Coordinates of C-alpha atoms in Angstrom, one line a residue:
X279 CA 0.0 0.0 0.0
X280 CA 1.6 3.1 -1.3
X281 CA 0.6 6.4 0.2
X282 CA -0.1 9.4 -2.0
X283 CA 2.6 11.5 -0.3
X284 CA 5.3 8.9 -1.1
X285 CA 6.0 7.9 2.4
X286 CA 5.8 4.2 1.4
X287 CA 8.9 4.5 -0.9
X288 CA 10.7 6.6 1.7
X289 CA 10.0 3.9 4.3
X290 CA 11.2 1.2 2.0
X291 CA 14.4 3.0 1.2
X292 CA 15.0 3.8 4.9
X293 CA 14.4 0.1 5.8
X294 CA 16.9 -1.0 3.1
X295 CA 19.5 1.4 4.4
X296 CA 19.1 0.0 7.9
X297 CA 19.5 -3.5 6.6
X298 CA 22.6 -2.6 4.6
X299 CA 24.2 -0.9 7.5
X300 CA 23.7 -4.0 9.5
X301 CA 25.6 -6.1 7.0
X302 CA 22.6 -8.0 5.6
X303 CA 22.2 -8.6 1.9
X304 CA 19.0 -7.2 0.7
X305 CA 18.9 -9.5 -2.3
X306 CA 18.9 -12.5 0.1
X307 CA 15.5 -11.3 1.6
X308 CA 12.5 -13.0 0.2
X309 CA 9.6 -11.0 -0.9
X310 CA 7.6 -12.3 2.1
X311 CA 10.3 -11.1 4.5
X312 CA 10.3 -7.7 2.9
X313 CA 6.6 -7.4 3.1
X314 CA 6.6 -8.4 6.8
X315 CA 9.3 -5.9 7.5
X316 CA 7.6 -3.1 5.6
X317 CA 4.3 -3.9 7.4
X318 CA 5.8 -3.7 10.8
X319 CA 7.6 -0.5 10.0
X320 CA 4.3 1.0 8.6
X321 CA 2.5 0.1 11.8
X322 CA 5.2 1.8 13.9
X323 CA 5.1 4.8 11.7
X324 CA 1.3 5.1 12.1
X325 CA 1.7 4.8 15.9
X326 CA 4.3 7.5 15.9
X327 CA 2.1 9.8 13.8
X328 CA -0.9 9.2 16.2
X329 CA 1.3 10.0 19.2
X330 CA 2.5 13.1 17.4
X331 CA -1.1 14.2 16.8
X332 CA -1.9 13.6 20.5
X333 CA 1.1 15.6 21.5
X334 CA 0.2 18.5 19.2
X335 CA -3.4 18.4 20.7
X336 CA -2.0 18.4 24.2
X337 CA 0.3 21.3 23.4
X338 CA -2.6 23.2 21.9
X339 CA -4.7 22.6 25.0
X340 CA -1.8 23.6 27.2
X341 CA -1.5 26.9 25.3
X342 CA -5.2 27.5 25.6
X343 CA -5.1 26.8 29.4
X344 CA -2.1 29.0 29.8
X345 CA -3.8 31.8 27.9
X346 CA -6.9 31.3 30.0
X347 CA -5.0 31.3 33.2
X348 CA -3.0 34.3 32.2
X349 CA -6.3 36.1 31.4
X350 CA -7.8 35.1 34.7
X351 CA -4.6 36.0 36.5
X352 CA -4.3 39.4 35.0
X353 CA -8.0 40.3 35.1
X354 CA -8.9 38.9 38.5
X355 CA -10.7 41.4 40.9
X356 CA -7.9 40.7 43.4
X357 CA -4.3 41.7 43.0
X358 CA -1.8 38.8 42.9
X359 CA 1.9 39.0 43.6
X360 CA 4.8 36.7 44.2
X361 CA 7.5 37.9 46.5
X362 CA 11.0 36.7 47.3
X363 CA 12.3 36.3 50.8
X364 CA 13.2 40.0 51.0
X365 CA 9.8 41.2 50.0
X366 CA 10.7 42.1 46.4
X367 CA 8.0 41.7 43.8
X368 CA 8.9 38.8 41.4
X369 CA 5.6 38.8 39.6
X370 CA 2.3 40.6 39.7
X371 CA -0.9 40.6 37.7
X372 CA -2.4 43.6 35.9
X373 CA -5.0 44.1 38.7
X374 CA -2.2 44.7 41.2
X375 CA -0.5 47.1 38.8
X376 CA -3.8 49.0 38.4
X377 CA -4.2 49.1 42.2
X378 CA -0.7 50.6 42.6
X379 CA -0.6 52.9 39.6
X380 CA -1.3 51.8 36.1
X381 CA -2.0 48.4 34.3
X382 CA 0.8 49.3 31.9
X383 CA 3.3 49.9 34.6
X384 CA 5.6 47.2 35.9
X385 CA 6.5 46.9 39.6
X386 CA 9.0 43.9 39.2
X387 CA 11.9 44.2 41.6
X388 CA 10.1 46.8 43.7
X389 CA 9.8 46.2 47.5
X390 CA 6.1 45.8 48.3
X391 CA 6.6 47.7 51.6
X392 CA 7.7 50.8 49.6
X393 CA 4.3 51.0 48.0
X394 CA 2.6 51.3 51.4
X395 CA 1.9 54.4 53.5
X396 CA 4.8 55.1 55.9
X397 CA 2.7 54.4 59.0
X398 CA 1.7 51.0 57.7
X399 CA 5.2 49.6 56.7
X400 CA 6.1 48.6 60.2
X401 CA 2.9 46.6 60.5
X402 CA 3.5 44.7 57.3
X403 CA 7.2 44.1 58.0
X404 CA 6.3 42.7 61.5
X405 CA 3.9 40.3 59.9
X406 CA 6.0 39.5 56.8
X407 CA 8.1 36.8 58.4
X408 CA 4.9 35.3 60.0
X409 CA 3.6 34.7 56.4
X410 CA 6.5 32.1 55.9
X411 CA 5.8 30.2 59.1
X412 CA 3.0 28.0 57.7
X413 CA 1.3 27.3 54.4
X414 CA -2.0 28.7 55.8
X415 CA -2.8 32.2 54.8
X416 CA -2.4 35.1 57.2
X417 CA -4.0 38.5 56.9
X418 CA -3.1 42.1 57.6
X419 CA -4.8 45.3 56.6
X420 CA -2.6 48.1 55.4
X421 CA -2.9 51.4 53.4
X422 CA -1.2 51.7 50.1
X423 CA -0.2 54.9 48.3
X424 CA -0.5 55.0 44.5
X425 CA 1.9 56.6 42.2
X426 CA -0.4 59.6 41.8
X427 CA -0.4 60.1 45.6
X428 CA -3.9 58.8 46.3
X429 CA -4.3 56.0 48.8
X430 CA -6.5 52.9 49.4
X431 CA -6.9 50.3 52.1
X432 CA -6.2 46.7 51.2
X433 CA -6.3 43.4 53.0
X434 CA -3.1 41.4 52.3
X435 CA -3.3 37.6 52.5
X436 CA 0.1 35.9 52.4
X437 CA 1.1 32.3 52.4
X438 CA 4.3 30.3 51.6
X439 CA 4.5 28.8 48.1
X440 CA 4.7 25.2 49.2
X441 CA 4.2 23.9 45.7
X442 CA 7.5 25.4 44.6
X443 CA 9.5 23.8 47.4
X444 CA 11.7 20.8 47.2
X445 CA 15.3 19.6 46.5
X446 CA 17.0 22.0 44.1
X447 CA 14.1 24.5 44.3
X448 CA 14.9 28.2 44.4
X449 CA 14.5 30.4 47.5
X450 CA 11.2 30.1 49.3
X451 CA 8.7 32.5 47.7
X452 CA 5.6 34.1 49.1
X453 CA 2.2 34.3 47.4
X454 CA 0.3 37.5 48.1
X455 CA -3.3 38.5 47.3
X456 CA -4.3 42.1 47.7
X457 CA -8.0 42.9 48.2
X458 CA -9.2 46.5 48.0
X459 CA -11.3 47.1 51.2
X460 CA -11.6 50.8 50.9
X461 CA -15.4 50.6 50.7
X462 CA -15.5 48.3 53.7
X463 CA -13.3 50.7 55.7
X464 CA -15.4 53.6 54.7
X465 CA -18.5 51.7 55.7
X466 CA -16.9 50.8 59.1
X467 CA -15.9 54.4 59.6
X468 CA -19.4 55.6 58.8
X469 CA -20.7 53.0 61.2
X470 CA -18.3 54.2 63.9
X471 CA -19.4 57.8 63.3
X472 CA -23.1 56.7 63.4
X473 CA -22.4 54.8 66.6
X474 CA -20.6 57.8 68.2
X475 CA -23.5 60.0 67.2
X476 CA -26.0 57.5 68.6
X477 CA -24.0 57.2 71.8
X478 CA -23.8 61.0 72.1
X479 CA -27.5 61.2 71.5
X480 CA -28.0 58.5 74.2
X481 CA -25.9 60.5 76.6
X482 CA -27.7 63.7 75.8
X483 CA -31.0 61.9 76.3
X484 CA -29.9 60.5 79.6
X485 CA -28.6 63.9 80.7
X486 CA -31.9 65.5 79.6
X487 CA -33.9 62.9 81.5
X488 CA -31.7 63.3 84.5
X489 CA -32.1 67.1 84.4
X490 CA -35.9 66.9 83.9
X491 CA -36.2 64.3 86.7
X492 CA -34.1 66.5 89.0
X493 CA -36.2 69.6 88.2
X494 CA -39.5 67.8 88.8
X495 CA -38.4 65.8 91.9
X496 CA -37.2 68.9 93.7
X497 CA -40.6 70.7 93.8
X498 CA -42.4 67.3 94.3
X499 CA -40.4 66.8 97.4
X500 CA -41.9 70.0 98.8
X501 CA -45.4 69.3 97.5
X502 CA -45.6 65.8 98.9
X503 CA -43.7 66.6 102.1
X504 CA -46.0 69.5 102.9
X505 CA -49.1 67.4 102.1
X506 CA -47.9 64.8 104.6
X507 CA -47.3 67.4 107.2
X508 CA -50.8 69.0 106.5
X509 CA -52.3 65.5 106.9
X510 CA -50.8 65.3 110.4
X511 CA -52.8 68.4 111.5
X512 CA -56.0 66.6 112.2
X513 CA -58.0 67.4 109.0
X514 CA -61.6 66.5 108.7
X515 CA -64.0 65.5 105.8
X516 CA -63.2 67.2 102.5
X517 CA -59.9 68.5 103.7
X518 CA -58.5 65.0 104.2
X519 CA -59.9 64.0 100.8
X520 CA -58.2 66.9 99.2
X521 CA -54.9 66.1 100.8
X522 CA -55.2 62.4 100.0
X523 CA -55.7 63.3 96.3
X524 CA -52.7 65.6 96.4
X525 CA -50.6 62.7 97.7
X526 CA -52.0 60.3 95.1
X527 CA -51.5 62.7 92.2
X528 CA -48.0 63.5 93.3
X529 CA -47.1 59.8 93.7
X530 CA -48.5 59.0 90.3
X531 CA -46.4 61.8 88.8
X532 CA -43.3 60.3 90.5
X533 CA -44.2 56.9 89.1
X534 CA -44.5 58.3 85.6
X535 CA -41.0 59.9 86.0
X536 CA -39.6 56.6 87.2
X537 CA -41.2 54.8 84.3
X538 CA -39.7 57.2 81.7
X539 CA -36.3 56.9 83.3
X540 CA -36.6 53.1 83.5
X541 CA -37.7 52.8 79.9
X542 CA -34.6 54.8 78.8
X543 CA -32.3 52.6 81.0
X544 CA -33.9 49.4 79.8
X545 CA -33.5 50.3 76.2
X546 CA -29.8 51.2 76.7
X547 CA -29.2 48.1 78.8
X548 CA -28.2 50.1 81.9
X549 CA -31.0 49.1 84.2
X550 CA -29.6 48.2 87.6
X551 CA -31.6 46.6 90.4
X552 CA -31.2 47.2 94.1
X553 CA -30.9 44.3 96.6
X554 CA -31.5 45.6 100.1
X555 CA -33.6 44.6 103.0
X556 CA -37.1 46.2 103.2
X557 CA -40.4 45.6 105.0
X558 CA -42.6 43.7 102.5
X559 CA -45.9 43.9 104.4
X560 CA -45.6 47.6 105.1
X561 CA -44.4 48.4 101.6
X562 CA -47.5 46.7 100.1
X563 CA -49.9 48.2 102.6
X564 CA -48.5 51.7 102.2
X565 CA -48.5 51.5 98.4
X566 CA -52.2 50.4 98.3
X567 CA -53.1 52.8 101.0
X568 CA -51.8 55.8 99.0
X569 CA -53.9 54.8 96.1
X570 CA -57.1 54.1 98.1
X571 CA -58.4 57.7 97.8
X572 CA -58.7 57.2 94.0
X573 CA -61.0 54.3 94.5
X574 CA -63.0 56.1 97.2
X575 CA -63.4 59.1 94.8
X576 CA -65.0 56.8 92.2
X577 CA -67.1 54.9 94.7
X578 CA -65.1 51.7 94.3
X579 CA -64.3 49.2 97.0
X580 CA -60.6 48.5 97.4
X581 CA -59.5 45.5 99.4
X582 CA -56.0 44.4 100.3
X583 CA -55.4 40.8 101.5
X584 CA -52.0 39.4 102.6
X585 CA -51.4 35.7 103.3
X586 CA -50.6 34.9 106.9
X587 CA -47.2 33.5 106.0
X588 CA -46.1 36.6 104.1
X589 CA -42.5 37.5 105.3
X590 CA -42.2 40.7 107.3
X591 CA -38.9 41.5 105.7
X592 CA -37.3 40.5 102.4
X593 CA -34.3 41.4 100.3
X594 CA -34.9 42.9 96.9
X595 CA -35.7 46.1 95.0
X596 CA -38.4 47.9 97.0
X597 CA -38.7 50.8 94.6
X598 CA -39.3 48.5 91.6
X599 CA -41.9 46.5 93.5
X600 CA -43.8 49.7 94.5
X601 CA -43.6 50.9 90.9
X602 CA -45.1 47.6 89.5
X603 CA -47.9 47.5 92.1
X604 CA -48.7 51.1 91.7
X605 CA -49.1 50.8 87.9
X606 CA -51.3 47.7 88.2
X607 CA -53.5 49.1 90.9
X608 CA -53.8 52.5 89.2
X609 CA -54.8 50.8 86.0
X610 CA -57.4 48.7 87.8
X611 CA -59.0 51.8 89.3
X612 CA -58.8 53.8 86.1
X613 CA -60.7 51.2 84.0
X614 CA -63.3 50.2 86.6
X615 CA -66.4 52.3 86.8
X616 CA -68.3 50.2 89.4
X617 CA -67.5 47.3 91.7
X618 CA -64.2 46.7 93.3
X619 CA -60.5 46.3 93.1
X620 CA -58.8 43.6 95.1
X621 CA -55.1 43.1 95.8
X622 CA -53.9 39.7 97.0
X623 CA -50.3 39.0 98.2
X624 CA -49.2 35.4 98.6
X625 CA -46.0 33.4 98.9
X626 CA -44.9 30.1 97.5
X627 CA -41.9 27.8 97.5
X628 CA -40.6 29.4 100.7
X629 CA -37.4 27.9 102.2
X630 CA -34.6 29.1 104.3
X631 CA -33.2 31.3 101.6
X632 CA -36.3 32.8 99.9
X633 CA -39.4 32.1 97.9
X634 CA -41.8 33.4 95.3
X635 CA -44.0 36.4 95.9
X636 CA -47.3 36.5 94.0
X637 CA -49.3 39.8 93.8
X638 CA -52.6 39.6 92.1
X639 CA -54.6 42.7 91.1
X640 CA -58.2 42.0 90.0
X641 CA -60.9 44.4 89.1
X642 CA -64.5 44.4 87.9
X643 CA -63.8 46.8 85.0
X644 CA -64.3 46.8 81.3
X645 CA -61.9 44.0 80.6
X646 CA -59.5 43.4 77.7
X647 CA -60.2 41.5 74.5
X648 CA -58.1 38.4 74.2
X649 CA -56.9 39.6 70.9
X650 CA -55.2 42.5 72.7
X651 CA -53.4 40.4 75.3
X652 CA -50.2 39.9 73.4
X653 CA -50.0 43.7 72.6
X654 CA -51.1 45.1 76.0
X655 CA -47.5 45.0 77.4
X656 CA -46.0 46.8 74.4
X657 CA -44.9 50.5 74.9
X658 CA -47.5 53.1 74.2
X659 CA -50.2 50.5 73.5
X660 CA -53.5 50.6 75.3
X661 CA -56.0 48.7 73.1
X662 CA -56.5 47.3 69.7
X663 CA -57.9 49.4 66.8
X664 CA -56.2 52.5 68.0
X665 CA -59.0 53.3 70.5
X666 CA -57.7 54.4 73.8
X667 CA -59.1 52.8 76.9
X668 CA -58.5 56.0 78.8
X669 CA -56.0 58.7 79.4
X670 CA -52.4 57.8 79.9
X671 CA -49.1 57.2 78.2
X672 CA -49.5 53.5 77.7
X673 CA -46.1 53.0 79.4
X674 CA -47.3 51.5 82.7
X675 CA -47.8 47.9 81.6
X676 CA -44.8 47.9 79.3
X677 CA -42.6 49.0 82.2
X678 CA -44.2 46.4 84.5
X679 CA -43.3 43.6 82.1
X680 CA -39.8 44.8 81.6
X681 CA -39.1 45.4 85.3
X682 CA -40.6 42.0 86.2
X683 CA -38.5 40.3 83.6
X684 CA -35.4 42.1 84.9
X685 CA -36.1 40.9 88.4
X686 CA -36.4 37.3 87.2
X687 CA -40.2 37.1 87.6
X688 CA -43.2 36.8 85.3
X689 CA -46.5 38.7 84.7
X690 CA -49.6 37.3 83.1
X691 CA -53.2 38.5 82.4
X692 CA -56.6 36.9 82.6
X693 CA -59.3 39.1 81.1
X694 CA -62.3 39.3 78.7
X695 CA -64.5 42.2 77.7
X696 CA -67.1 43.0 80.4
X697 CA -65.6 40.5 82.9
X698 CA -62.9 42.5 84.5
X699 CA -59.2 41.7 84.5
X700 CA -56.7 39.9 86.7
X701 CA -53.0 40.8 86.5
X702 CA -50.7 38.4 88.3
X703 CA -47.1 39.1 89.1
X704 CA -44.7 36.5 90.4
X705 CA -41.3 37.7 91.8
X706 CA -38.5 35.8 93.5
X707 CA -37.3 37.1 96.8
X708 CA -34.7 36.2 99.4
X709 CA -34.8 36.2 103.2
X710 CA -32.5 38.7 104.9
X711 CA -29.4 37.0 106.3
X712 CA -29.8 33.9 104.0
X713 CA -26.5 34.7 102.4
X714 CA -24.7 34.2 105.7
X715 CA -24.6 37.8 106.7
X716 CA -26.5 39.1 109.7
X717 CA -29.8 40.7 109.0
X718 CA -29.8 44.5 109.1
X719 CA -31.4 46.3 111.9
X720 CA -35.2 46.5 111.8
X721 CA -36.4 49.7 110.3
X722 CA -39.0 50.1 113.0
X723 CA -36.1 50.8 115.4
X724 CA -36.9 54.5 114.5
X725 CA -39.6 54.4 117.1
X726 CA -37.1 54.1 120.0
X727 CA -34.4 56.5 118.6
X728 CA -33.2 59.1 120.9
X729 CA -33.6 62.8 119.9
X730 CA -30.7 63.9 117.6
X731 CA -29.3 67.2 116.4
X732 CA -29.7 67.0 112.7
X733 CA -27.9 69.3 110.2
X734 CA -30.1 69.9 107.2
X735 CA -28.2 71.3 104.1
X736 CA -30.7 72.3 101.4
X737 CA -30.8 75.4 99.2
X738 CA -34.5 75.0 98.2
X739 CA -36.6 77.0 100.7
X740 CA -39.7 74.8 100.5
X741 CA -37.7 71.6 100.9
X742 CA -35.7 73.1 103.7
X743 CA -38.9 74.1 105.5
X744 CA -40.4 70.6 105.0
X745 CA -37.3 68.9 106.4
X746 CA -37.3 71.2 109.4
X747 CA -40.9 70.5 110.3
X748 CA -40.7 66.8 109.6
X749 CA -37.6 66.3 111.7
X750 CA -39.1 68.4 114.5
X751 CA -42.1 66.1 114.5
X752 CA -39.8 63.2 114.8
X753 CA -38.4 64.8 118.0
X754 CA -35.1 66.0 116.6
X755 CA -33.4 69.4 116.9
X756 CA -32.5 70.9 113.6
X757 CA -29.7 73.2 112.3
X758 CA -30.0 74.6 108.9
X759 CA -27.5 75.5 106.1
X760 CA -28.2 76.8 102.6
X761 CA -24.9 75.9 100.9
X762 CA -21.8 73.7 101.3
X763 CA -19.6 76.2 103.0
X764 CA -22.2 77.0 105.7
X765 CA -22.7 73.2 106.2
X766 CA -19.0 72.8 107.0
X767 CA -19.0 75.8 109.4
X768 CA -21.9 74.4 111.4
X769 CA -20.5 70.8 111.4
X770 CA -17.0 72.0 112.5
X771 CA -18.5 73.7 115.5
X772 CA -19.5 70.2 116.7
X773 CA -22.7 68.8 118.3
X774 CA -24.1 67.4 115.0
X775 CA -25.3 63.8 115.3
X776 CA -26.5 63.4 111.7
X777 CA -26.4 65.3 108.4
X778 CA -29.1 65.3 105.7
X779 CA -27.6 67.0 102.7
X780 CA -28.7 67.8 99.1
X781 CA -26.2 67.2 96.3
X782 CA -26.7 70.2 94.1
X783 CA -25.7 73.0 96.4
X784 CA -24.2 76.5 95.9
X785 CA -20.5 77.1 96.7
X786 CA -19.6 73.5 97.4
X787 CA -21.6 70.5 96.2
X788 CA -22.9 68.0 98.6
X789 CA -20.5 65.2 97.6
X790 CA -17.6 67.7 97.9
X791 CA -18.7 68.5 101.5
X792 CA -19.0 64.8 102.4
X793 CA -15.5 64.2 101.0
X794 CA -14.1 67.0 103.2
X795 CA -15.9 65.8 106.3
X796 CA -14.6 62.3 105.9
X797 CA -11.1 63.6 105.3
X798 CA -11.2 65.7 108.5
X799 CA -12.7 62.7 110.5
X800 CA -9.9 60.4 109.4
X801 CA -8.0 59.1 112.3
X802 CA -10.2 60.7 114.9
X803 CA -12.5 57.8 115.5
X804 CA -15.5 60.0 114.6
X805 CA -17.9 59.3 111.8
X806 CA -21.0 61.4 111.4
X807 CA -23.8 59.7 109.6
X808 CA -24.4 61.6 106.3
X809 CA -27.6 61.0 104.2
X810 CA -27.6 62.2 100.6
X811 CA -30.9 63.8 99.7
X812 CA -31.0 64.4 96.0
X813 CA -33.2 64.6 93.0
X814 CA -30.6 62.7 90.9
X815 CA -32.1 59.3 90.4
X816 CA -29.9 57.4 87.9
X817 CA -28.0 54.4 89.3
X818 CA -24.7 55.6 88.0
X819 CA -25.2 59.0 89.6
X820 CA -26.0 57.4 92.9
X821 CA -23.0 55.1 92.8
X822 CA -20.7 58.0 92.0
X823 CA -22.0 60.1 94.9
X824 CA -21.9 57.2 97.4
X825 CA -18.1 57.0 96.9
X826 CA -17.8 60.5 98.4
X827 CA -18.6 59.0 101.8
X828 CA -22.4 59.1 102.2
X829 CA -24.0 56.5 104.4
X830 CA -27.3 56.5 102.6
X831 CA -28.8 57.9 99.4
X832 CA -32.4 59.1 99.4
X833 CA -34.1 60.1 96.1
X834 CA -36.5 63.0 96.2
X835 CA -39.4 63.1 96.9
X836 CA -38.6 61.6 100.3
X837 CA -41.7 60.8 102.5
X838 CA -41.8 61.3 106.2
X839 CA -41.6 57.6 107.1
X840 CA -38.7 57.0 104.6
X841 CA -36.7 59.8 106.1
X842 CA -37.3 58.7 109.6
X843 CA -36.4 55.1 109.0
X844 CA -33.3 56.0 107.0
X845 CA -32.0 58.2 109.8
X846 CA -32.7 55.5 112.3
X847 CA -30.8 52.9 110.2
X848 CA -27.6 54.9 109.7
X849 CA -27.5 56.1 113.3
X850 CA -28.0 52.5 114.6
X851 CA -25.3 51.3 112.2
X852 CA -23.0 53.9 113.5
X853 CA -23.6 52.9 117.1
X854 CA -22.6 49.3 116.1
X855 CA -19.3 50.5 114.7
X856 CA -19.6 50.3 110.9
X857 CA -16.6 50.2 108.6
X858 CA -16.0 53.0 106.2
X859 CA -18.2 53.3 103.2
X860 CA -21.6 52.8 104.8
X861 CA -24.5 51.5 102.9
X862 CA -27.3 52.6 100.6
X863 CA -30.9 53.4 101.2
X864 CA -33.6 53.9 98.6
X865 CA -36.1 56.7 98.8

């Protein structure tokens, strides 16, 4: 079989040449031998040609793959570089060149660190050697400077070129990827600025709430204080009713202030709870008693029942408990036109350390549709359909739920339209002394307290007059001062058994006066009980002022009984020889 291109003849001649070179005589070969040889050589030739075709196809595929890889390498959205052990650029793609200056520009032989902002070079060089420590990639964020002077932030990921290692391999190389993160950094910076603005707004809001609270609490202290003193003058009939309503309205205003402050603190995650001993039965009885005139005015029956096994004293947050009960009872009276409001206090799971207090407030009012139950505890919500059940902010139940949750308790509702409502609060409590410490002195020790000489430091005339009359009714002698300097002068003359002092005072602030007093008492064995009486109500404010050396902190408005009991407690504690620092009372 002769091929058209003459390769058959060529193959025959080459075969004959091979035979002649080997010393064989061609003429001695038979025709059959020659045909066999030519066949074998033809098969081998075909095999070689097929292998050559396959090799050419492989080379073509390799070229295509190389071109494809080079295109991907150069046009990748990430810059790629290969560095030597000194940080010199051995190779880079066009994306990296475009990042650093221009796609047409070459940066071969340029130290990568020289392309960075001066402040970033040390960071990169410190991390550079760490890139060689393991094959896994390591990251560092640096700022590069382009040839035109503009800059950009990039995230460098470097790893050792393990594939290129081995016997006879060149120096270890580093594979670097450069990702432009300028947009990410800009977004983070904008986020930081937004956070700073939000934090500044939060601080401004807290400061505003603190200032508003202070400005309202100060006159409320005089209003409620004088109303209490007026109530002690033997009023009759309508006069007592009027005074009772002044007390109730004032307390409701204070509750509203506390709710607004608590809402702000809860939303910012800064709500702090108090854990101090207080008289549970008296706390509940007084709270309901203050609200009873509202029920009487509407012709409602209000009944308070306490289980016989209710503890006399517990440890917890008295102010929050009062706030929750006040909100629930006020709501019950507000939405009940006829019938009654009943408050029931019970305990469960009582052991040597504590138990569970359950306070139920039931009414015969208009009730709440079951569809509204999930929403009734949301802020500013009163009923479904946008129809208000009555006047108010809609904050009360929301605050109740959040306070109860913060205290580790639960609140639930049973109600239906026209069938009244039952709000039930369950709160854990502990027994004083269950932590191994001795219980604090009973608050009722105030009844047997000897007459004292009390220094009252208050710049508000109405509050100063209320404190003067209240302390005189307690049987104490009173000295008055209107600013911090006068307070020090009176105290230094001696004979002062206790100091009741405002914080925001002229000349010297109350905390500054307390600090001076404690410094002058140091080493003398003398420690005058000092009560802070302030309209500042935020927990962080109280904590800061207590460090000045106060023995108790009373928040305005301070009622007669609270003031009397707080004085008794700090004086009794002083007689027992307390250590420095004192304690904290809640007003």
